[in-house]
Amino acid sequence: MKSCLAFFLILLWLAVSCGNLDEDLAMQELKQAEYSRKADPEKFIRWFNHKNGNIRLKAVETLGKIQDSTQAVLLANRLTDEDPAVRAAAAFALGQLFSPVAENYLADALRVETDKSIRLKIIDAYGKTGTGKNLNPLRDFSDSGDKDYLRSFALAYGMLAYRGYPPLQLYPSMERLLLLTDDPELSWRLAYAVYRIRGLGTFEFLAKSLEKEDPRARYFALKGLVDIDALMKSPEFVPLRTQPEYRQLWNKYQSRDFRRRITAQLQDSTWYVRIAALDLVGKMEDPNFQGEIVKLLDDPHPNVRIQAIQSLASYKNWYTRREMRRIYQESPDWRLRGEALAVLTLVQPEEALKIVKDDLLQQPWPQNYYAIKTLENIEAFDQQKPPKETDEATTLLMQLSQGNNPAQRTLAVEVLVNRSKPPSLEFFLEALKSGDLAVATIVSNYLSLIKSPVTVQAVQPLIDAYRKFSAPRDLEAMEPIIVALDSIGSEEALPFLREELRNPYPGIREKARRALQHITGVADIEMPPVQSAYAVRWDFPPLSLDSLYQVTFQTSAGEFTMELNPEKAPINTANIVSLVKQNFYNGISFHRVVPGFVVQVGDPRGDGWGGPGYSVLCEYNDLPYERGTVGMALAGKDTGGSQFFVAHTPQPQLNGRYTVIGQVISGMETIDRLMMFDHIEQAKLSVRAKTQPLAANR
């Protein structure tokens, strides 16, 4: 009897061991599939039908990260999985396809799914993939009366509108909800959704949203009204003003009541609402607003002051000239002085050019950033009749484009390609020889737009420049080079383009295929097998899920702390920790500040084109972009490195498109006040067990 029991226990142990071994092997293979971005349909079918729920879950998550829309049916089959976690993951993964191929699958699943949390994920995915052909899912949510469902309905509506599929049949539901709701989370989502429609018919809705208590609702309403202003001034709208329906709309837009409501937003207690209001009144170009704008030149918030300066650019008169001179002469901040000089150029180009030559050309980067922006604006003084200083400004820009600082060179070249009389082709081909990623991208985009036989001279220089780059790190330059070769259309590029059909990166392969079709006139281009693998890093020391990882950044504007989320983004957070331990971020400037949207940092070049010298995989996850959310900056899939950004306000259009790595947990007031060229003085990592006090590691 004892021997039989022992034999049974051995069999049981073997069965458990074999099961564990099977799971371990499957997990390893799935990790390899995720990292290589290759989906073997036969293996995924086996994993999707495995009796082990952990394997099914990991398989669904992996295919969602690979984002192969040809495998949508495999994901759709998991929408009825017995495991709720698998069903939820399948809904998110289908949304990550960002393709209408998932629309009907999601609509069908919503009819049978009863789990509320999964239904919410399905409607979120529908917003990212739907086309409005099947509105029953949205209609059911809009009539539910449930706060969670209503919020999801509004956000899905907004995402459909953002993608160009506004479900206008349900617009009355949006209007009804706006009138009835006292939920701040719903009100900002409604305002965001209607802002994304970008239609004249949304004017009343957006104007009413200005009355909402939540500043996010007012902010998105003002963003929508900026679009309304542009539509009102469009050539298409002008002849419609005589029609009764549009005349009434035009009169409301021009009314004193509406102007008073906008003026009130300029005094809003929330800084990013004031910025959005300033942006709007600048574009409205109503002389009655100029005095109100001038008042905000002394606003306590630095980014509001900058926006006030920029909004005065629409008012080219003595008042603006006086205020810009005052700021340039009196402001202690060189960035405010630079912004004022750039606007002064639009009123007094001769005076601004003299200041550039006397004061700014001798300054190092980034102080001479405003020399370039001022020289750019000299031509903008009068597009029809550029001032006599334009040619001299172009010559100075050419000199600046040959400086030693890469950020300075990049900005100067970017301005030069947009001149009405740009430098010669030879100038830009010489610039290509620098091997600079940014310069190559800008010049390639420029060459794509030139319709001249002389561009055939650029074929070999473009190919030579391309061979200096490596994907995915340099995809931002490599893809435009292929597009430029396609535009030039020379047979000289054919051997090179055929080589790139074997590139492991789908974007490059597809652009090379299209170029070959265009140049050869052959529609059916045979795609050879890919010969190399993805060149991305995932070999960072893993972070423990039992610990909290917080990074405190001491900046020139104050301090903020972000908490990383290794559970959702293990590779990207481990990469950030590795960089912090190397003191990588110390001394790096915030090269991108879009008030109300994001601040961005992490480029040692200082202009957004640099990184650590390698790329990491995207780890798209279901964390939304809310105020304070931290995400990895990209120039295409799997091109992240060291740059990250922090959101000032909710940004649903970023959800699932940029890897969320964490959240700012303290110091958002510092994030709010950051200006371009503020810098990180020191980054310090702290790690503790989730049940222990925080302890600094460095």
XYZ file of C-alpha atoms in Angstrom:
698
model
C 0.000 0.000 0.000
C 2.842 2.395 0.919
C 4.631 1.597 -2.347
C 1.468 2.371 -4.339
C 1.089 5.688 -2.520
C 4.722 6.553 -3.169
C 4.332 5.679 -6.844
C 1.224 7.883 -7.071
C 3.057 10.809 -5.456
C 5.935 10.397 -7.901
C 3.519 10.486 -10.825
C 1.845 13.570 -9.371
C 5.227 15.285 -8.913
C 6.198 14.408 -12.480
C 2.922 15.792 -13.808
C 3.359 19.056 -11.909
C 7.001 19.307 -12.964
C 6.151 18.690 -16.601
C 3.416 21.303 -16.400
C 5.816 23.839 -14.939
C 8.414 22.949 -17.557
C 5.846 23.412 -20.311
C 4.866 26.818 -18.930
C 8.487 27.917 -18.535
C 9.297 26.885 -22.100
C 6.217 28.646 -23.472
C 7.028 31.823 -21.553
C 10.575 31.838 -22.915
C 9.346 31.382 -26.482
C 6.734 34.104 -26.030
C 9.345 36.486 -24.668
C 11.502 35.789 -27.720
C 8.518 36.429 -30.004
C 7.828 39.732 -28.243
C 11.440 40.878 -28.445
C 11.934 39.824 -32.071
C 8.485 41.175 -33.091
C 7.804 37.956 -35.011
C 4.471 36.155 -34.781
C 4.473 32.477 -35.790
C 0.735 31.754 -36.356
C 1.057 28.022 -35.659
C 2.733 28.582 -32.312
C 0.265 31.268 -31.316
C -2.681 29.013 -32.172
C -1.197 26.389 -29.860
C -0.602 28.894 -27.084
C -4.049 30.482 -27.443
C -5.692 27.101 -26.994
C -3.446 25.914 -24.177
C -5.197 24.682 -21.035
C -2.884 26.854 -18.927
C -4.491 30.280 -18.534
C -1.145 31.959 -17.832
C 0.142 30.842 -21.223
C -3.005 32.053 -22.984
C -2.744 35.402 -21.210
C 0.918 35.887 -22.086
C 0.248 34.899 -25.702
C -2.518 37.500 -26.009
C -0.368 40.205 -24.421
C 2.550 39.350 -26.699
C 0.524 39.463 -29.904
C -0.892 42.799 -28.776
C 2.641 44.190 -28.508
C 3.646 42.771 -31.891
C 0.557 44.481 -33.388
C 0.083 42.192 -36.377
C -3.393 42.973 -37.720
C -3.373 39.818 -39.871
C -3.696 37.841 -36.633
C -6.770 39.736 -35.407
C -9.000 36.677 -35.590
C -6.759 34.844 -33.113
C -7.184 37.663 -30.626
C -10.918 37.867 -31.315
C -11.309 34.201 -30.395
C -9.944 34.991 -26.932
C -12.731 37.519 -26.295
C -14.801 34.537 -25.139
C -12.049 32.898 -23.082
C -13.147 31.390 -19.778
C -10.513 33.464 -17.963
C -11.586 37.125 -17.453
C -7.952 38.265 -17.477
C -7.489 36.748 -20.938
C -10.667 38.390 -22.239
C -9.568 41.780 -20.911
C -6.122 41.376 -22.464
C -7.690 40.364 -25.788
C -9.823 43.520 -25.835
C -6.785 45.708 -25.160
C -4.689 43.840 -27.745
C -7.343 44.311 -30.434
C -7.381 48.023 -29.655
C -3.614 48.086 -30.083
C -4.025 47.080 -33.715
C -5.455 50.573 -34.365
C -7.178 48.998 -37.345
C -10.850 48.763 -38.389
C -10.317 45.021 -38.758
C -11.112 44.767 -35.026
C -14.336 46.805 -35.110
C -16.894 44.051 -35.610
C -15.111 41.650 -33.271
C -15.319 44.195 -30.464
C -18.948 45.110 -31.177
C -19.928 41.424 -31.106
C -18.030 40.851 -27.862
C -19.770 43.745 -26.156
C -23.156 42.136 -26.792
C -22.250 39.015 -24.810
C -19.728 40.253 -22.243
C -21.198 40.797 -18.759
C -18.092 41.742 -16.762
C -18.169 45.536 -16.359
C -14.388 45.991 -16.239
C -13.983 44.054 -19.487
C -16.831 45.935 -21.153
C -14.986 49.161 -20.364
C -11.845 47.816 -22.017
C -13.847 46.773 -25.068
C -15.353 50.227 -25.553
C -11.912 51.791 -25.108
C -10.558 49.488 -27.820
C -13.528 50.336 -30.037
C -12.555 54.004 -29.861
C -9.083 53.112 -31.149
C -10.288 50.880 -33.990
C -13.889 51.691 -34.919
C -15.161 53.621 -37.915
C -18.655 54.394 -36.670
C -20.281 51.750 -38.878
C -21.621 49.982 -35.809
C -22.692 52.527 -33.209
C -24.728 50.210 -31.000
C -21.873 49.797 -28.491
C -21.592 53.559 -28.046
C -25.352 54.107 -27.995
C -25.812 51.571 -25.195
C -23.143 53.247 -23.087
C -24.505 56.769 -23.651
C -27.943 55.772 -22.358
C -26.737 53.723 -19.392
C -26.710 56.345 -16.632
C -23.651 54.619 -15.157
C -20.780 57.079 -14.516
C -18.074 54.666 -15.612
C -19.914 53.798 -18.817
C -20.631 57.454 -19.581
C -16.982 58.403 -19.132
C -15.927 55.561 -21.413
C -18.545 56.563 -23.975
C -17.249 60.144 -24.072
C -13.639 59.064 -24.415
C -14.419 56.513 -27.129
C -16.387 59.201 -28.965
C -13.377 61.488 -28.730
C -10.990 58.862 -30.037
C -13.257 58.114 -32.997
C -13.376 61.840 -33.762
C -9.607 62.167 -33.369
C -9.153 59.360 -35.898
C -11.512 61.019 -38.388
C -14.687 59.028 -37.632
C -16.841 61.336 -35.467
C -20.146 59.547 -34.707
C -22.279 62.613 -35.339
C -25.487 60.592 -35.031
C -24.803 60.455 -31.289
C -23.969 64.149 -30.935
C -27.367 64.878 -29.284
C -26.364 62.458 -26.531
C -23.208 64.484 -25.969
C -25.241 67.705 -25.688
C -27.671 66.084 -23.251
C -24.866 64.802 -21.044
C -23.157 68.200 -20.989
C -26.312 69.843 -19.653
C -27.028 67.184 -17.047
C -23.651 66.201 -15.661
C -22.012 67.496 -12.509
C -19.249 64.885 -12.786
C -15.917 66.632 -13.473
C -14.411 63.451 -14.929
C -17.224 63.256 -17.451
C -17.248 66.975 -18.251
C -13.601 67.122 -19.369
C -14.039 63.968 -21.441
C -17.060 65.486 -23.167
C -15.144 68.693 -23.913
C -12.179 66.688 -25.187
C -14.409 64.587 -27.438
C -16.146 67.579 -29.013
C -12.853 69.448 -29.434
C -11.631 66.494 -31.502
C -14.582 66.784 -33.925
C -13.186 70.056 -35.302
C -16.481 71.208 -36.791
C -18.393 74.500 -36.861
C -21.431 72.807 -35.377
C -19.598 72.315 -32.082
C -19.404 76.045 -31.291
C -22.333 76.148 -28.839
C -21.160 73.006 -27.034
C -17.632 74.335 -26.581
C -18.864 77.748 -25.451
C -21.065 76.099 -22.810
C -18.132 73.968 -21.661
C -16.356 77.169 -20.600
C -18.834 77.284 -17.704
C -17.714 73.932 -16.279
C -15.923 73.956 -12.928
C -13.243 71.508 -13.983
C -10.279 73.349 -15.569
C -9.617 70.436 -17.906
C -13.046 70.928 -19.478
C -12.381 74.644 -19.974
C -8.932 73.916 -21.394
C -10.211 71.482 -24.032
C -13.121 73.786 -24.858
C -10.658 76.589 -25.593
C -8.554 74.238 -27.725
C -11.682 73.436 -29.711
C -12.532 77.109 -30.112
C -9.099 77.700 -31.649
C -10.144 75.261 -34.381
C -13.500 77.023 -34.709
C -11.677 80.329 -35.202
C -9.597 78.828 -38.022
C -12.725 77.440 -39.692
C -14.506 80.793 -39.391
C -11.651 82.474 -41.264
C -11.291 79.810 -43.928
C -12.040 80.735 -47.567
C -14.705 78.032 -47.627
C -16.677 79.653 -44.812
C -16.656 83.288 -46.005
C -19.359 82.840 -48.698
C -21.515 80.889 -46.223
C -21.892 83.849 -43.866
C -24.919 85.103 -45.808
C -26.848 81.869 -45.247
C -29.221 82.058 -42.234
C -27.781 79.091 -40.332
C -24.185 80.211 -40.681
C -24.994 83.912 -40.269
C -26.427 83.150 -36.845
C -23.285 81.214 -35.932
C -21.048 84.022 -37.188
C -23.003 86.596 -35.187
C -22.639 84.563 -31.989
C -18.927 84.191 -32.605
C -18.614 87.966 -33.109
C -20.876 88.845 -30.189
C -19.787 90.860 -27.163
C -21.135 88.131 -24.903
C -18.820 85.511 -26.394
C -15.858 87.903 -26.280
C -16.579 88.633 -22.606
C -16.577 84.926 -21.840
C -13.206 84.519 -23.520
C -11.811 87.521 -21.645
C -12.880 85.869 -18.389
C -10.788 82.811 -19.259
C -7.691 85.033 -19.418
C -8.082 85.506 -15.652
C -8.688 81.828 -14.885
C -7.039 80.462 -11.746
C -5.511 77.530 -13.655
C -2.370 78.434 -15.603
C -2.944 76.135 -18.570
C -6.459 77.537 -19.067
C -4.974 81.043 -19.257
C -2.476 79.784 -21.831
C -5.213 78.227 -23.974
C -7.234 81.451 -23.748
C -4.191 83.502 -24.778
C -3.627 81.227 -27.737
C -7.231 81.760 -28.811
C -7.282 85.558 -28.485
C -3.991 85.768 -30.334
C -5.503 83.917 -33.260
C -8.771 85.880 -33.124
C -6.808 89.108 -33.801
C -9.459 91.272 -32.176
C -7.901 94.678 -31.288
C -10.052 94.773 -28.157
C -8.071 91.852 -26.755
C -4.618 93.406 -27.092
C -4.764 95.278 -23.800
C -5.893 92.111 -22.007
C -2.960 90.202 -23.469
C -0.513 92.889 -22.349
C -1.745 92.512 -18.758
C -0.565 88.899 -18.791
C 2.976 89.866 -19.764
C 3.475 90.171 -15.992
C 1.632 86.969 -15.039
C 3.247 85.062 -12.145
C 3.517 81.919 -14.285
C 6.499 81.987 -16.706
C 4.816 79.982 -19.450
C 1.798 82.294 -19.375
C 4.157 85.229 -19.895
C 5.732 83.463 -22.874
C 2.327 82.730 -24.410
C 1.305 86.361 -23.926
C 4.407 87.444 -25.855
C 3.649 84.962 -28.635
C -0.016 85.998 -28.820
C 0.986 89.622 -29.356
C 2.674 88.531 -32.589
C -0.775 88.811 -34.214
C -0.938 92.514 -33.361
C 1.756 94.179 -35.459
C 1.533 97.754 -34.174
C 3.248 100.342 -31.963
C 1.748 98.837 -28.788
C 3.366 95.469 -29.438
C 6.630 97.150 -30.458
C 6.732 99.105 -27.206
C 6.051 96.076 -25.013
C 8.570 93.856 -26.786
C 11.276 96.495 -26.450
C 10.467 96.811 -22.753
C 10.737 93.071 -22.134
C 13.937 92.748 -24.134
C 15.533 95.567 -22.156
C 14.191 94.725 -18.688
C 13.521 90.986 -18.303
C 16.106 89.109 -16.214
C 15.325 85.850 -18.075
C 17.154 85.461 -21.412
C 14.366 83.226 -22.732
C 11.717 85.892 -22.223
C 14.024 88.441 -23.846
C 14.520 86.069 -26.774
C 10.784 85.495 -27.212
C 10.223 89.254 -27.186
C 12.941 89.820 -29.785
C 11.426 87.193 -32.091
C 8.079 89.040 -31.945
C 9.711 92.465 -32.287
C 11.089 91.199 -35.605
C 7.550 91.039 -37.000
C 7.122 94.760 -36.330
C 10.640 96.161 -36.655
C 12.881 93.727 -38.618
C 15.768 96.159 -39.111
C 16.034 96.820 -35.377
C 15.832 93.102 -34.544
C 18.540 92.192 -37.068
C 20.893 94.747 -35.518
C 20.306 93.263 -32.053
C 21.052 89.775 -33.386
C 24.318 90.904 -34.946
C 25.384 92.987 -31.949
C 24.249 90.738 -29.078
C 23.207 87.202 -29.997
C 25.474 85.844 -32.742
C 28.383 85.700 -30.318
C 26.366 83.749 -27.744
C 26.756 79.958 -27.401
C 23.881 77.483 -27.660
C 21.213 77.599 -26.322
C 21.298 81.393 -25.945
C 21.688 81.793 -29.712
C 18.512 79.736 -30.226
C 16.739 83.089 -30.337
C 19.169 84.442 -32.903
C 17.951 81.714 -35.258
C 14.266 82.226 -34.395
C 14.635 85.980 -34.934
C 16.369 85.512 -38.291
C 13.567 83.133 -39.260
C 10.930 85.748 -38.459
C 12.560 88.466 -40.551
C 11.183 86.811 -43.674
C 7.784 86.402 -41.993
C 7.487 90.202 -41.631
C 5.831 90.337 -45.050
C 5.499 87.145 -47.093
C 4.438 89.051 -50.208
C 7.251 91.584 -50.011
C 10.063 90.362 -47.757
C 12.134 93.158 -46.195
C 15.595 94.009 -47.491
C 17.093 92.302 -44.419
C 15.887 88.864 -45.601
C 18.934 88.007 -47.720
C 21.307 89.021 -44.949
C 19.304 86.910 -42.496
C 19.613 83.895 -44.811
C 23.383 84.375 -45.041
C 23.652 84.485 -41.246
C 21.526 81.336 -40.960
C 23.885 79.537 -43.346
C 26.794 80.521 -41.119
C 24.983 79.267 -38.017
C 24.207 75.967 -39.768
C 27.929 75.275 -39.957
C 28.633 75.747 -36.248
C 30.007 73.112 -33.901
C 26.886 72.568 -31.805
C 24.594 69.915 -33.378
C 21.398 71.461 -31.991
C 22.359 74.840 -33.449
C 23.140 73.289 -36.848
C 19.869 71.396 -36.884
C 17.669 74.386 -36.106
C 19.442 76.568 -38.670
C 19.061 73.945 -41.425
C 15.410 73.462 -40.479
C 14.793 77.184 -40.947
C 16.776 77.331 -44.202
C 14.741 74.641 -45.985
C 11.629 76.750 -45.402
C 13.005 80.030 -46.810
C 11.262 81.454 -49.858
C 14.728 81.541 -51.445
C 16.601 78.621 -49.861
C 20.319 77.985 -50.416
C 21.498 75.914 -53.375
C 21.151 72.146 -53.655
C 24.920 71.873 -53.250
C 24.659 73.527 -49.836
C 22.237 70.875 -48.584
C 24.195 67.983 -50.127
C 27.275 69.241 -48.309
C 25.257 69.301 -45.082
C 24.338 65.633 -45.641
C 28.001 64.682 -45.339
C 27.965 65.568 -41.648
C 26.326 62.241 -40.851
C 23.996 64.062 -38.484
C 20.674 62.280 -37.982
C 18.630 65.451 -37.716
C 20.223 67.192 -40.691
C 19.745 64.079 -42.836
C 16.054 63.920 -41.896
C 15.423 67.596 -42.626
C 17.322 67.582 -45.920
C 15.631 64.349 -47.048
C 12.182 65.781 -46.371
C 13.173 68.912 -48.292
C 14.430 66.922 -51.284
C 11.157 64.980 -51.343
C 9.311 68.212 -52.096
C 11.581 69.550 -54.845
C 10.306 68.763 -58.319
C 13.420 69.391 -60.384
C 15.695 67.209 -62.543
C 18.730 68.476 -60.618
C 17.747 66.426 -57.569
C 19.153 63.330 -59.292
C 22.495 64.629 -57.996
C 21.273 63.787 -54.494
C 20.805 60.039 -55.033
C 24.279 58.850 -54.080
C 24.725 61.396 -51.255
C 21.423 60.191 -49.787
C 22.500 56.551 -50.003
C 25.878 57.405 -48.470
C 24.147 59.218 -45.614
C 21.763 56.286 -45.070
C 24.631 53.825 -44.643
C 25.889 55.797 -41.641
C 22.713 55.031 -39.724
C 21.404 52.001 -37.874
C 17.793 50.984 -37.243
C 15.750 51.308 -35.151
C 17.834 53.971 -33.421
C 18.004 56.110 -36.575
C 14.686 55.230 -38.229
C 13.718 58.892 -38.053
C 16.311 59.633 -40.760
C 16.368 56.326 -42.642
C 12.715 56.310 -43.673
C 12.731 59.899 -45.052
C 15.839 59.092 -47.098
C 13.987 56.255 -48.832
C 10.978 58.524 -49.381
C 13.296 61.125 -50.942
C 14.767 58.522 -53.295
C 11.226 57.526 -54.236
C 10.355 61.155 -54.984
C 13.498 61.690 -57.087
C 12.636 58.548 -59.046
C 16.093 57.701 -60.392
C 16.971 54.148 -61.454
C 20.349 54.721 -59.821
C 18.659 53.962 -56.494
C 17.194 50.579 -57.527
C 19.986 48.277 -56.231
C 19.956 50.028 -52.868
C 16.157 49.865 -52.606
C 16.166 46.133 -53.388
C 18.643 45.607 -50.553
C 16.290 47.334 -48.145
C 13.482 44.892 -48.929
C 15.337 42.573 -46.537
C 15.430 45.108 -43.712
C 13.845 43.750 -40.497
C 11.878 46.963 -39.912
C 8.426 46.948 -41.541
C 8.383 50.706 -42.188
C 11.628 50.584 -44.159
C 10.600 47.492 -46.127
C 7.253 49.023 -47.065
C 8.758 52.344 -48.144
C 11.405 50.563 -50.212
C 8.681 48.460 -51.864
C 6.629 51.540 -52.753
C 9.694 53.294 -54.140
C 10.460 50.300 -56.347
C 6.865 50.225 -57.576
C 7.036 53.905 -58.453
C 10.428 53.867 -60.155
C 10.039 50.582 -62.066
C 6.309 50.777 -62.766
C 5.967 47.175 -61.525
C 3.096 46.719 -59.084
C 3.986 43.235 -57.826
C 7.318 43.555 -56.014
C 8.483 40.250 -54.555
C 9.431 40.562 -50.891
C 12.516 38.468 -50.024
C 12.974 36.913 -46.574
C 14.280 39.153 -43.809
C 17.904 38.354 -43.070
C 18.626 40.173 -39.810
C 16.942 40.662 -36.448
C 15.738 43.635 -34.440
C 18.652 45.625 -33.000
C 17.137 46.710 -29.693
C 18.240 46.316 -26.106
C 16.400 44.419 -23.393
C 19.399 43.227 -21.368
C 19.125 45.645 -18.447
C 19.237 44.229 -14.891
C 15.578 43.506 -14.080
C 13.753 45.463 -11.396
C 12.052 43.697 -8.514
C 8.275 43.813 -8.429
C 8.533 43.736 -4.631
C 10.264 47.127 -4.563
C 9.301 50.723 -5.258
C 11.580 52.683 -7.581
C 11.435 56.443 -7.384
C 13.615 58.953 -9.222
C 13.937 62.495 -7.905
C 15.075 65.115 -10.400
C 16.579 68.300 -9.040
C 16.159 70.868 -11.821
C 16.983 74.526 -12.324
C 13.263 75.201 -11.726
C 12.773 72.988 -8.664
C 12.350 69.327 -7.795
C 9.982 66.575 -8.871
C 9.778 62.842 -8.202
C 8.395 60.125 -10.432
C 7.578 56.572 -9.394
C 8.378 53.929 -11.994
C 6.057 51.049 -12.883
C 8.211 47.977 -13.631
C 5.160 45.720 -13.691
C 3.750 47.469 -16.766
C 7.059 48.360 -18.458
C 9.876 46.150 -17.107
C 12.427 46.868 -19.854
C 11.831 50.598 -20.123
C 11.879 51.203 -16.376
C 15.042 49.103 -15.994
C 16.580 51.228 -18.743
C 15.704 54.449 -16.886
C 17.198 53.078 -13.656
C 20.365 52.093 -15.521
C 20.693 55.586 -17.011
C 20.117 57.282 -13.652
C 22.819 55.126 -12.055
C 25.208 56.284 -14.796
C 24.366 59.966 -14.039
C 23.185 60.181 -17.663
C 20.511 62.808 -16.991
C 22.665 65.214 -15.000
C 23.072 68.458 -16.943
C 20.535 67.602 -19.678
C 18.061 70.321 -20.705
C 14.322 70.168 -21.227
C 14.361 70.598 -24.995
C 10.590 70.496 -25.507
C 7.977 72.368 -23.499
C 4.445 72.598 -24.893
C 2.468 74.274 -22.086
C -0.752 72.439 -21.342
C 0.510 69.371 -23.197
C 3.924 67.973 -22.141
C 7.479 68.693 -21.054
C 10.201 66.453 -22.510
C 13.803 65.731 -21.517
C 16.534 63.141 -21.950
C 18.445 64.205 -25.061
C 22.135 64.969 -24.498
C 22.155 66.955 -27.784
C 19.505 69.261 -26.404
C 17.204 69.412 -29.443
C 15.197 66.178 -29.365
C 17.267 64.254 -31.907
C 19.646 62.466 -29.543
C 19.640 59.585 -27.113
C 21.800 57.003 -25.344
C 23.102 55.378 -28.534
C 20.670 52.442 -28.500
C 16.939 51.731 -28.693
C 14.585 49.840 -26.402
C 11.377 47.989 -27.148
C 8.012 49.650 -26.763
C 5.979 48.133 -23.944
C 2.535 49.517 -24.708
C 0.238 49.102 -21.735
C -3.231 50.038 -20.562
C -2.219 52.899 -18.266
C -3.874 56.135 -19.477
C -2.134 59.456 -20.006
C -3.408 61.632 -17.182
C -1.912 64.723 -15.584
C 1.570 63.744 -14.364
C 1.836 60.524 -16.369
C 5.372 59.788 -17.587
C 5.873 58.231 -21.029
C 8.769 57.264 -23.280
C 9.312 59.537 -26.274
C 9.531 57.853 -29.683
C 10.320 58.519 -33.319
C 8.496 55.342 -34.360
C 7.864 51.953 -32.812
C 10.753 50.558 -30.743
C 12.859 53.717 -31.055
C 12.736 54.820 -27.407
C 15.978 55.393 -25.549
C 16.513 58.029 -22.897
C 13.921 60.699 -23.675
C 10.748 60.803 -21.598
C 7.881 63.263 -21.241
C 5.408 64.266 -18.534
C 1.818 65.210 -19.386
C 0.412 68.510 -18.087
C -3.168 67.443 -18.833
C -4.966 64.229 -19.861
C -3.994 63.194 -23.397
C -6.150 60.196 -24.429
C -4.794 60.193 -27.992
C -1.448 59.011 -26.570
C -2.961 55.984 -24.818
C -1.432 52.764 -26.100
C 0.863 54.629 -28.499
C 3.641 55.587 -26.090
C 4.929 53.377 -23.282
C 3.794 54.609 -19.878
C 6.675 54.121 -17.438
C 5.402 55.854 -14.315
C 3.745 58.800 -12.624
C 4.932 62.026 -11.031
C 4.090 61.671 -7.330
C 5.408 65.017 -6.107
C 6.569 68.283 -7.605
C 3.968 68.791 -10.339
C 4.244 72.507 -9.597
C 7.831 72.224 -10.840
C 6.713 70.376 -13.976
C 4.193 73.156 -14.595
C 6.816 75.906 -14.357
C 9.524 74.274 -16.460
C 10.581 76.314 -19.477
C 12.639 75.344 -22.498
C 16.315 74.997 -21.585
C 15.717 74.506 -17.883
C 17.947 71.566 -17.020
C 18.342 68.608 -14.687
C 21.017 69.282 -12.101
C 20.908 65.839 -10.510
C 18.826 62.663 -10.773
C 18.711 60.467 -7.676
C 17.308 56.926 -7.477
C 15.616 55.629 -4.326
C 14.557 52.015 -3.839
C 12.695 50.354 -1.006
C 10.695 47.268 -0.369
C 7.011 48.019 -0.728
C 6.597 47.589 3.030
C 9.699 49.567 4.098
C 10.623 53.261 4.364
C 12.271 54.811 1.328
C 16.082 54.705 1.210
C 18.298 56.513 -1.280
C 20.663 54.342 -3.308
C 22.489 57.221 -4.964
